PDB file of C-alpha atoms and ligand atoms in Angstrom:
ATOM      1  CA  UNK J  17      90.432  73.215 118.692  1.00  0.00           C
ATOM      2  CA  UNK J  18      88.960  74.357 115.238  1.00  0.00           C
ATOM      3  CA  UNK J  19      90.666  73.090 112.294  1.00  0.00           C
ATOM      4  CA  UNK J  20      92.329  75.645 110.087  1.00  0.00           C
ATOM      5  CA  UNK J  21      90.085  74.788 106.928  1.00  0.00           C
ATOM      6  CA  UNK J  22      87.645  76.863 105.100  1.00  0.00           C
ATOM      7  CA  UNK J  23      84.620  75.894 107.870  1.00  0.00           C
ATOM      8  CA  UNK J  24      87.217  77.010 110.924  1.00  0.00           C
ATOM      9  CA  UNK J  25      87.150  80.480 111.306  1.00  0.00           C
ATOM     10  CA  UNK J  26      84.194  82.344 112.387  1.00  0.00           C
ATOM     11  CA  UNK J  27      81.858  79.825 110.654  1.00  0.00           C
ATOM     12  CA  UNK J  28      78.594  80.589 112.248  1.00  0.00           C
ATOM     13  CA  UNK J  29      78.784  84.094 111.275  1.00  0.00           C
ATOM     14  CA  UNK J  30      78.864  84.181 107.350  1.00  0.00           C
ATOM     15  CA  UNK J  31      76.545  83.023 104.866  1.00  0.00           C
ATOM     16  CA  UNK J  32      79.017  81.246 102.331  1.00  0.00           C
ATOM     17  CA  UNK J  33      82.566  81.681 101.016  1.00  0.00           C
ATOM     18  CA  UNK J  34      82.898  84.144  98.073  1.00  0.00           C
ATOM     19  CA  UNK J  35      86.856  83.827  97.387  1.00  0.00           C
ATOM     20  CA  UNK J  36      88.435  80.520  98.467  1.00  0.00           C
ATOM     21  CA  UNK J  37      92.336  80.315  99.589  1.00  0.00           C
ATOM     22  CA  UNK J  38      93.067  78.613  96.180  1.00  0.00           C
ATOM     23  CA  UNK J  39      91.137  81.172  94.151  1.00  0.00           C
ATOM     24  CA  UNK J  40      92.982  83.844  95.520  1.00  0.00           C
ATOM     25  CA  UNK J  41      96.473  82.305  94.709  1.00  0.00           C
ATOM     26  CA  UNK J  42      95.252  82.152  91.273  1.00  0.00           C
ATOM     27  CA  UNK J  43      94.308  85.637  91.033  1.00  0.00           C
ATOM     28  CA  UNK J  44      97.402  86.908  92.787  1.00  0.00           C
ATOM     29  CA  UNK J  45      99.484  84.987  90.339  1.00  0.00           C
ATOM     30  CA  UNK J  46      97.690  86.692  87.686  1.00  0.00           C
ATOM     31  CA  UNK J  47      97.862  90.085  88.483  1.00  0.00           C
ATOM     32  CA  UNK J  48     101.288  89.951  89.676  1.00  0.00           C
ATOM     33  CA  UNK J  49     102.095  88.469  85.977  1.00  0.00           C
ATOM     34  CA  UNK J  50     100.342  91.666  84.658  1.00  0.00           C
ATOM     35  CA  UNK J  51     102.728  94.139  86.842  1.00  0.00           C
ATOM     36  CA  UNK J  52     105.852  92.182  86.069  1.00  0.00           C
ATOM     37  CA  UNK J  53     105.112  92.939  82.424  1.00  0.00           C
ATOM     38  CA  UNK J  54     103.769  96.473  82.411  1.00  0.00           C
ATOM     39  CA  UNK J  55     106.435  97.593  84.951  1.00  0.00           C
ATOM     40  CA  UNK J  56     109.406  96.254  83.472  1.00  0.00           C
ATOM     41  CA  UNK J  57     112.363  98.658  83.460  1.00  0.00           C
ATOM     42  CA  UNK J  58     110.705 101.154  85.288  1.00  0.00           C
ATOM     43  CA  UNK J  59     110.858 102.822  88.610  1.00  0.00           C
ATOM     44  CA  UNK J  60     107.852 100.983  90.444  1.00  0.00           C
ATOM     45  CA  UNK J  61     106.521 102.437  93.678  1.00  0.00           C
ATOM     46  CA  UNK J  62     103.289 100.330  95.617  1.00  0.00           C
ATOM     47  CA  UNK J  63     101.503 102.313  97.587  1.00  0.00           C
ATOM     48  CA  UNK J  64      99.139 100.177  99.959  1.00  0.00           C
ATOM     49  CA  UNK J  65      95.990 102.044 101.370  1.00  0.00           C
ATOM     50  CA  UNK J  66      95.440 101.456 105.594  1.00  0.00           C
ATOM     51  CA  UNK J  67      94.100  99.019 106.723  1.00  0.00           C
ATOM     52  CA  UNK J  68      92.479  96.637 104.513  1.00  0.00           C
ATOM     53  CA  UNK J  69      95.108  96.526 102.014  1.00  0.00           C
ATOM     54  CA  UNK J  70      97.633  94.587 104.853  1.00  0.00           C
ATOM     55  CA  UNK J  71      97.266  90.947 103.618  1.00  0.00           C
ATOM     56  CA  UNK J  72      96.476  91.646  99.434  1.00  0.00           C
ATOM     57  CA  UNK J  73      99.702  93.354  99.360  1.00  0.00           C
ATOM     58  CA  UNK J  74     101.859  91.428 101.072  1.00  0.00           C
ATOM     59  CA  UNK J  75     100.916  88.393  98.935  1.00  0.00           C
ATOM     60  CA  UNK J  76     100.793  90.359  96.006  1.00  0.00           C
ATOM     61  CA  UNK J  77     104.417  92.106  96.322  1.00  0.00           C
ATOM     62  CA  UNK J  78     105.544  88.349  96.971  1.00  0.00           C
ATOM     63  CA  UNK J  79     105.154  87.721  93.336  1.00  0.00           C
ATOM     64  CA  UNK J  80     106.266  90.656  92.025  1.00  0.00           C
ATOM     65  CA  UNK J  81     109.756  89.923  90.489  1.00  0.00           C
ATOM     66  CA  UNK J  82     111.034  93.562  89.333  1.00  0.00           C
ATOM     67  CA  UNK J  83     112.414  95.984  91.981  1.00  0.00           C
ATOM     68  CA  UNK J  84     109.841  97.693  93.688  1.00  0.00           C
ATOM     69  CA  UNK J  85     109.437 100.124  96.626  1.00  0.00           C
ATOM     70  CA  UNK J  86     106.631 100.327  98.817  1.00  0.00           C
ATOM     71  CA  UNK J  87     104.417 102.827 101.519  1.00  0.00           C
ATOM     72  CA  UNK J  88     101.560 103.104 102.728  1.00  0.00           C
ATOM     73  CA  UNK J  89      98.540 105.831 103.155  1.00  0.00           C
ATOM     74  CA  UNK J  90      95.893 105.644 105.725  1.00  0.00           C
ATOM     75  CA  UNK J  91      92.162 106.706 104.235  1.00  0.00           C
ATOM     76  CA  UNK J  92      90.090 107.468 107.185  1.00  0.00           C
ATOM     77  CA  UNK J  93      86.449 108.168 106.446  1.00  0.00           C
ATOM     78  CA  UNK J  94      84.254 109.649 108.877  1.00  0.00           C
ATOM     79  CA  UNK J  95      81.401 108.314 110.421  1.00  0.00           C
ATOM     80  CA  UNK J  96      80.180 104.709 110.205  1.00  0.00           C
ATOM     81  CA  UNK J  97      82.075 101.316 109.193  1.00  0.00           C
ATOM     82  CA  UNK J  98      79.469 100.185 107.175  1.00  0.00           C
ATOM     83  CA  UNK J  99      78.777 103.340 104.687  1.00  0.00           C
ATOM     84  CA  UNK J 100      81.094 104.301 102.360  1.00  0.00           C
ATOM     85  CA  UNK J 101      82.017 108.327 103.161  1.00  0.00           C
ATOM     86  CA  UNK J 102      81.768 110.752  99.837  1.00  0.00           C
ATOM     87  CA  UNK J 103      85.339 111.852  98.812  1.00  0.00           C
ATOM     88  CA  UNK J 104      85.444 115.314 100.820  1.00  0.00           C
ATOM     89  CA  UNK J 105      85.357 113.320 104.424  1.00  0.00           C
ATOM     90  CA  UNK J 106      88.312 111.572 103.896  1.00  0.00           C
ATOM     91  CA  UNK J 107      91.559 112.241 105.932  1.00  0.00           C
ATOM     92  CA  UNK J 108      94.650 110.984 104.477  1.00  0.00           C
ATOM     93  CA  UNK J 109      97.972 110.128 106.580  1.00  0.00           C
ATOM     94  CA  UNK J 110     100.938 109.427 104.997  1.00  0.00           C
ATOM     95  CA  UNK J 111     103.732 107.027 105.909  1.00  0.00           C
ATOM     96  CA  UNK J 112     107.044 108.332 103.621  1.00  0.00           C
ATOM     97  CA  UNK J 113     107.777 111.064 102.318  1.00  0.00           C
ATOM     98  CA  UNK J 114     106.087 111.128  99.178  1.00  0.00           C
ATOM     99  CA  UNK J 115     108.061 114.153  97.228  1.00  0.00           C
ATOM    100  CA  UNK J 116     111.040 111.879  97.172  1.00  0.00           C
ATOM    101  CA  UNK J 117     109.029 109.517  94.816  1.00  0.00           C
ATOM    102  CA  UNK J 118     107.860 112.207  91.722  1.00  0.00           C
ATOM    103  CA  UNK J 119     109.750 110.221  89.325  1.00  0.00           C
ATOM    104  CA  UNK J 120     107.892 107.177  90.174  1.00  0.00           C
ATOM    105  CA  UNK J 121     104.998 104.924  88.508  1.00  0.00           C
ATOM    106  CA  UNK J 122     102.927 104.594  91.726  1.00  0.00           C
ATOM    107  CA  UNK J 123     100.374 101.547  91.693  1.00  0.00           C
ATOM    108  CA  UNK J 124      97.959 102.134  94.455  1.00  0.00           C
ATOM    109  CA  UNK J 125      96.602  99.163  95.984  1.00  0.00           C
ATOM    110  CA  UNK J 126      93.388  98.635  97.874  1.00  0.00           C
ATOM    111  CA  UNK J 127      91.256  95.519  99.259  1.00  0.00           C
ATOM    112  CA  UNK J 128      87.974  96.603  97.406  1.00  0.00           C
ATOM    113  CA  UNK J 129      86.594  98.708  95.609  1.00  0.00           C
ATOM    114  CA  UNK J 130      82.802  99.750  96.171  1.00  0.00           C
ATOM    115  CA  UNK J 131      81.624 103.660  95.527  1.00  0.00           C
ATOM    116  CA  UNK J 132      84.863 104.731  94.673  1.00  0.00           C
ATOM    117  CA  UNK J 133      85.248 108.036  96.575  1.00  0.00           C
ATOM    118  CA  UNK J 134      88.595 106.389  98.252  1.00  0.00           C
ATOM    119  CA  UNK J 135      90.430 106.077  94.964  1.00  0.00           C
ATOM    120  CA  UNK J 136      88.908 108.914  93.360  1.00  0.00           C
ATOM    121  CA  UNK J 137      90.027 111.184  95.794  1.00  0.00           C
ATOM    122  CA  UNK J 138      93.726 109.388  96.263  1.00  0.00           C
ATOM    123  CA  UNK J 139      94.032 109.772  92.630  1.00  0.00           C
ATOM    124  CA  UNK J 140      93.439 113.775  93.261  1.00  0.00           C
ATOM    125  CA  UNK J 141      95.582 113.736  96.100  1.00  0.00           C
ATOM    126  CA  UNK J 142      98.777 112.229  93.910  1.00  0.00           C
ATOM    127  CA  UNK J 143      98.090 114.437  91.006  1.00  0.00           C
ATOM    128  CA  UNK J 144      97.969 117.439  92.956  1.00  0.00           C
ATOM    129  CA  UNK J 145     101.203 116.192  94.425  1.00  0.00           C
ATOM    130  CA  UNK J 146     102.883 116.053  91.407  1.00  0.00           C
ATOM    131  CA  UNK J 147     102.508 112.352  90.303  1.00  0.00           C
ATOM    132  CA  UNK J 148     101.510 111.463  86.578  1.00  0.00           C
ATOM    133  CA  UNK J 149     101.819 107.883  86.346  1.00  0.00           C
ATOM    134  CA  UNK J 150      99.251 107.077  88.627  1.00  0.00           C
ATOM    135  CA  UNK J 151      97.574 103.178  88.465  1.00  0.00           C
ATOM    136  CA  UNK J 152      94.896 101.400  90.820  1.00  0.00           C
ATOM    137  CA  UNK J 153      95.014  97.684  91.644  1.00  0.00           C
ATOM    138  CA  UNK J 154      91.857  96.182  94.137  1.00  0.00           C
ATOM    139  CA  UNK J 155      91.708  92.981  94.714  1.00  0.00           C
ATOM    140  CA  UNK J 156      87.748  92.982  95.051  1.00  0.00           C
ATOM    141  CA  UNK J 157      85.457  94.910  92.655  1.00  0.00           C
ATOM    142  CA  UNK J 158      81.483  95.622  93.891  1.00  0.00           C
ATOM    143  CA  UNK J 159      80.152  97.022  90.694  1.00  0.00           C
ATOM    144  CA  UNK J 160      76.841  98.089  91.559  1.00  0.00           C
ATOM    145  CA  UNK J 161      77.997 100.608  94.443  1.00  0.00           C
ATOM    146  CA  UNK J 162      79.846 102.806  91.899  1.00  0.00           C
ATOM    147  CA  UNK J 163      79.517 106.273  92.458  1.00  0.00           C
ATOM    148  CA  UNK J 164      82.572 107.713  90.458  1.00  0.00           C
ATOM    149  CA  UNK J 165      84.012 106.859  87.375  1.00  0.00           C
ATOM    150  CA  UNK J 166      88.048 105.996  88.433  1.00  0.00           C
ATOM    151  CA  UNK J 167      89.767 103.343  86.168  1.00  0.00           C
ATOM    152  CA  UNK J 168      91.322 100.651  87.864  1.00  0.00           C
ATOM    153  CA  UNK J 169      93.816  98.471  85.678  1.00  0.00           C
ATOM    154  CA  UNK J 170      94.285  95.683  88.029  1.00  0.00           C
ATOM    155  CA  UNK J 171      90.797  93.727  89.571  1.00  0.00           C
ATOM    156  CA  UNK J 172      91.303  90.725  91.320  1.00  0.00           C
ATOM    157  CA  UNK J 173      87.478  89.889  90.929  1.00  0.00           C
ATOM    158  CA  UNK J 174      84.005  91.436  90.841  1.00  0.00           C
ATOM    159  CA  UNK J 175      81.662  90.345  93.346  1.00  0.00           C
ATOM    160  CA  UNK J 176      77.750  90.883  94.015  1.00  0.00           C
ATOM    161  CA  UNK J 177      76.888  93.670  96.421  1.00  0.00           C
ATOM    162  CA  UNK J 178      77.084  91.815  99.506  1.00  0.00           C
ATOM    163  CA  UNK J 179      78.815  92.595 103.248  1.00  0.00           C
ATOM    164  CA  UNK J 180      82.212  90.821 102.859  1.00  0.00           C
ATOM    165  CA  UNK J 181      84.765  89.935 105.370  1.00  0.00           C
ATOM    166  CA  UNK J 182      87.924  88.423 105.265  1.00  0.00           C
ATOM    167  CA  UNK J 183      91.451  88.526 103.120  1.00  0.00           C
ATOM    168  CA  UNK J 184      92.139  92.063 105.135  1.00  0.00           C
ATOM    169  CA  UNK J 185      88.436  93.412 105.214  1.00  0.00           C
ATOM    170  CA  UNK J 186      86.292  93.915 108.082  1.00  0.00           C
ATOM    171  CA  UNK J 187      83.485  94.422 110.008  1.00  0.00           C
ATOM    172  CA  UNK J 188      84.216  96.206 113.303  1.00  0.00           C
ATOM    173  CA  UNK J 189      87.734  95.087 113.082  1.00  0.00           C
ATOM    174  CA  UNK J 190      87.196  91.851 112.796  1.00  0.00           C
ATOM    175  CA  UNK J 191      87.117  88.789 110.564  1.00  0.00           C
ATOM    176  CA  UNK J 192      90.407  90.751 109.017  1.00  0.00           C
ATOM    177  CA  UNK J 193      92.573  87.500 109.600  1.00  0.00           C
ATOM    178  CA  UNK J 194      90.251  85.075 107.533  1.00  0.00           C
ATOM    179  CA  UNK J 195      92.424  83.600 104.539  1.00  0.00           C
ATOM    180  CA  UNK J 196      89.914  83.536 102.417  1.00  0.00           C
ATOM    181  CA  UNK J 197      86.660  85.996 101.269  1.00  0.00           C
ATOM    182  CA  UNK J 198      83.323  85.186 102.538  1.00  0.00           C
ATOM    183  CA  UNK J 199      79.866  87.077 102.878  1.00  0.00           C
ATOM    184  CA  UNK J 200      78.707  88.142 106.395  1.00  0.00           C
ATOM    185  CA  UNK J 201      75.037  86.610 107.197  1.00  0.00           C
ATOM    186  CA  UNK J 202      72.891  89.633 107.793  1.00  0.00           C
ATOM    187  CA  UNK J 203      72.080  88.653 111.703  1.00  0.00           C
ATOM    188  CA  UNK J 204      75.733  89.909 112.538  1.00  0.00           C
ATOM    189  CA  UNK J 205      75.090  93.388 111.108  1.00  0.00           C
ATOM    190  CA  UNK J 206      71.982  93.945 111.142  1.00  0.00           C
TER     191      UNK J 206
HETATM  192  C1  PRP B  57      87.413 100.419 102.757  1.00  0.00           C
HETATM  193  C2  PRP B  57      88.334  99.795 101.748  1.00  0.00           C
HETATM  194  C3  PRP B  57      88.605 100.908 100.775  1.00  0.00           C
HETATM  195  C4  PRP B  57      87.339 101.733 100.833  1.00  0.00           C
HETATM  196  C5  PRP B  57      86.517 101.458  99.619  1.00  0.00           C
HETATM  197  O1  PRP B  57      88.179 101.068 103.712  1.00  0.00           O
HETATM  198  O2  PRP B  57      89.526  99.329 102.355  1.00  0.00           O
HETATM  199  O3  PRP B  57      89.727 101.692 101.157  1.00  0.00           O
HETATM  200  O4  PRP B  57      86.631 101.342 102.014  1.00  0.00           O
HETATM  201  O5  PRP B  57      85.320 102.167  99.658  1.00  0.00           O
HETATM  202  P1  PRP B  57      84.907 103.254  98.600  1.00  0.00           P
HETATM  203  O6  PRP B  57      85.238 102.720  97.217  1.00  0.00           O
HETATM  204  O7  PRP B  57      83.412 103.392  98.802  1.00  0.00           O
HETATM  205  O8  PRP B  57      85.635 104.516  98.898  1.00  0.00           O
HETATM  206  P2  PRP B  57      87.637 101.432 105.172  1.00  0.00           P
HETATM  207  O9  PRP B  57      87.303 102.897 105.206  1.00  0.00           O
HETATM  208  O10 PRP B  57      86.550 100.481 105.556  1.00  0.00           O
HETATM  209  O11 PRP B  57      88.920 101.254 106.086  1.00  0.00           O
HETATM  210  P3  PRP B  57      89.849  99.971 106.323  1.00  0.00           P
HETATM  211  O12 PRP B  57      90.656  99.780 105.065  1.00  0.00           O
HETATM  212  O13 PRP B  57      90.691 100.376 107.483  1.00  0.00           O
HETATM  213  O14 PRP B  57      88.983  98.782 106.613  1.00  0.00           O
END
């Protein structure tokens, strides 16, 4: 039986581990500190994005220690898992109904963040629906994809532009159950 350590899961199939278990606590902690204080007192809706958000937010809401509410959205892009869609070939699904929630500071939270299109075109999507307290939180940041210019307040960590798996993000649906971040070796993609 493999042992449930950092070497366990999958090992043979990534290069090396980018965000360790502990790490992670750490920047949960953090970030969750930063909500506490900037949402004090106010009406505090999270709004997870489908699928890769699963495991960020559910640690991340753990920590949170004002009343919040929470949904989710599904962002489908077309087309291939390993290209990032432009904004105009996403789909969005909904899971509440979101016109009940005007009066809310909505923090949408993601796994990564890599053109941008996602986010960028969420953020269109909630003003459009009537939202004007609208904030981003991802818990990974890949700089050098950018394609947009959205402002996310809350970044867990910025990482080199590398295929990542793990802490909710996959390849092909899987690796999603790793605890921890690590990069994909190229002979499983390419
Ligand atoms: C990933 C990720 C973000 C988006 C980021 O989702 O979860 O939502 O891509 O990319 P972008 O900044 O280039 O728009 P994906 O479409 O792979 O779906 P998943 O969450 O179900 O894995």
């Amino acid at each position: 039986m493999e042992s449930n350590n950092n070497s366990g899961y999958f090992a043979s199939d990534f290069k090396k581990i980018l965000v360790s278990e502990d790490e992670i606590e750490g920047i949960i902690c953090r970030i969750a500190d930063e909500i506490n204080r900037d949402y004090k007192d106010k009406k505090l809706l999270v709004c997870g994005i489908l699928k890769g958000c699963f495991i960020f937010m559910s640690d991340l809401i753990r920590k949170i220690e004002i009343p919040v509410e929470i949904t989710f959205i599904k962002a489908s892009s077309y087309g291939s898992s390993s290209v990032s869609a432009g904004a105009e070939n996403i789909k969005v699904t909904v899971f509440s109904e979101l016109e009940n929630y005007k009066n809310y500071n909505i923090l949408v939270v993601d796994d990564i963040l890599d053109t941008g299109n996602t986010l960028c075109f969420l953020e269109k999507y909630l003003k459009d629906m009537g939202f004007d307290n609208i904030n981003f939180c991802t818990f990974l940041d890949k700089p050098e994809r950018r394609e947009t210019d959205i402002y996310v307040k809350y970044i867990g960590k910025q990482i080199e532009n590398e295929f990542v798996v793990g802490y909710g993000l996959d390849f092909n649906e899987k690796y999603r159950n790793m605890p921890f971040v690590a990069a994909l070796d190229e002979k499983v993609y390419d």
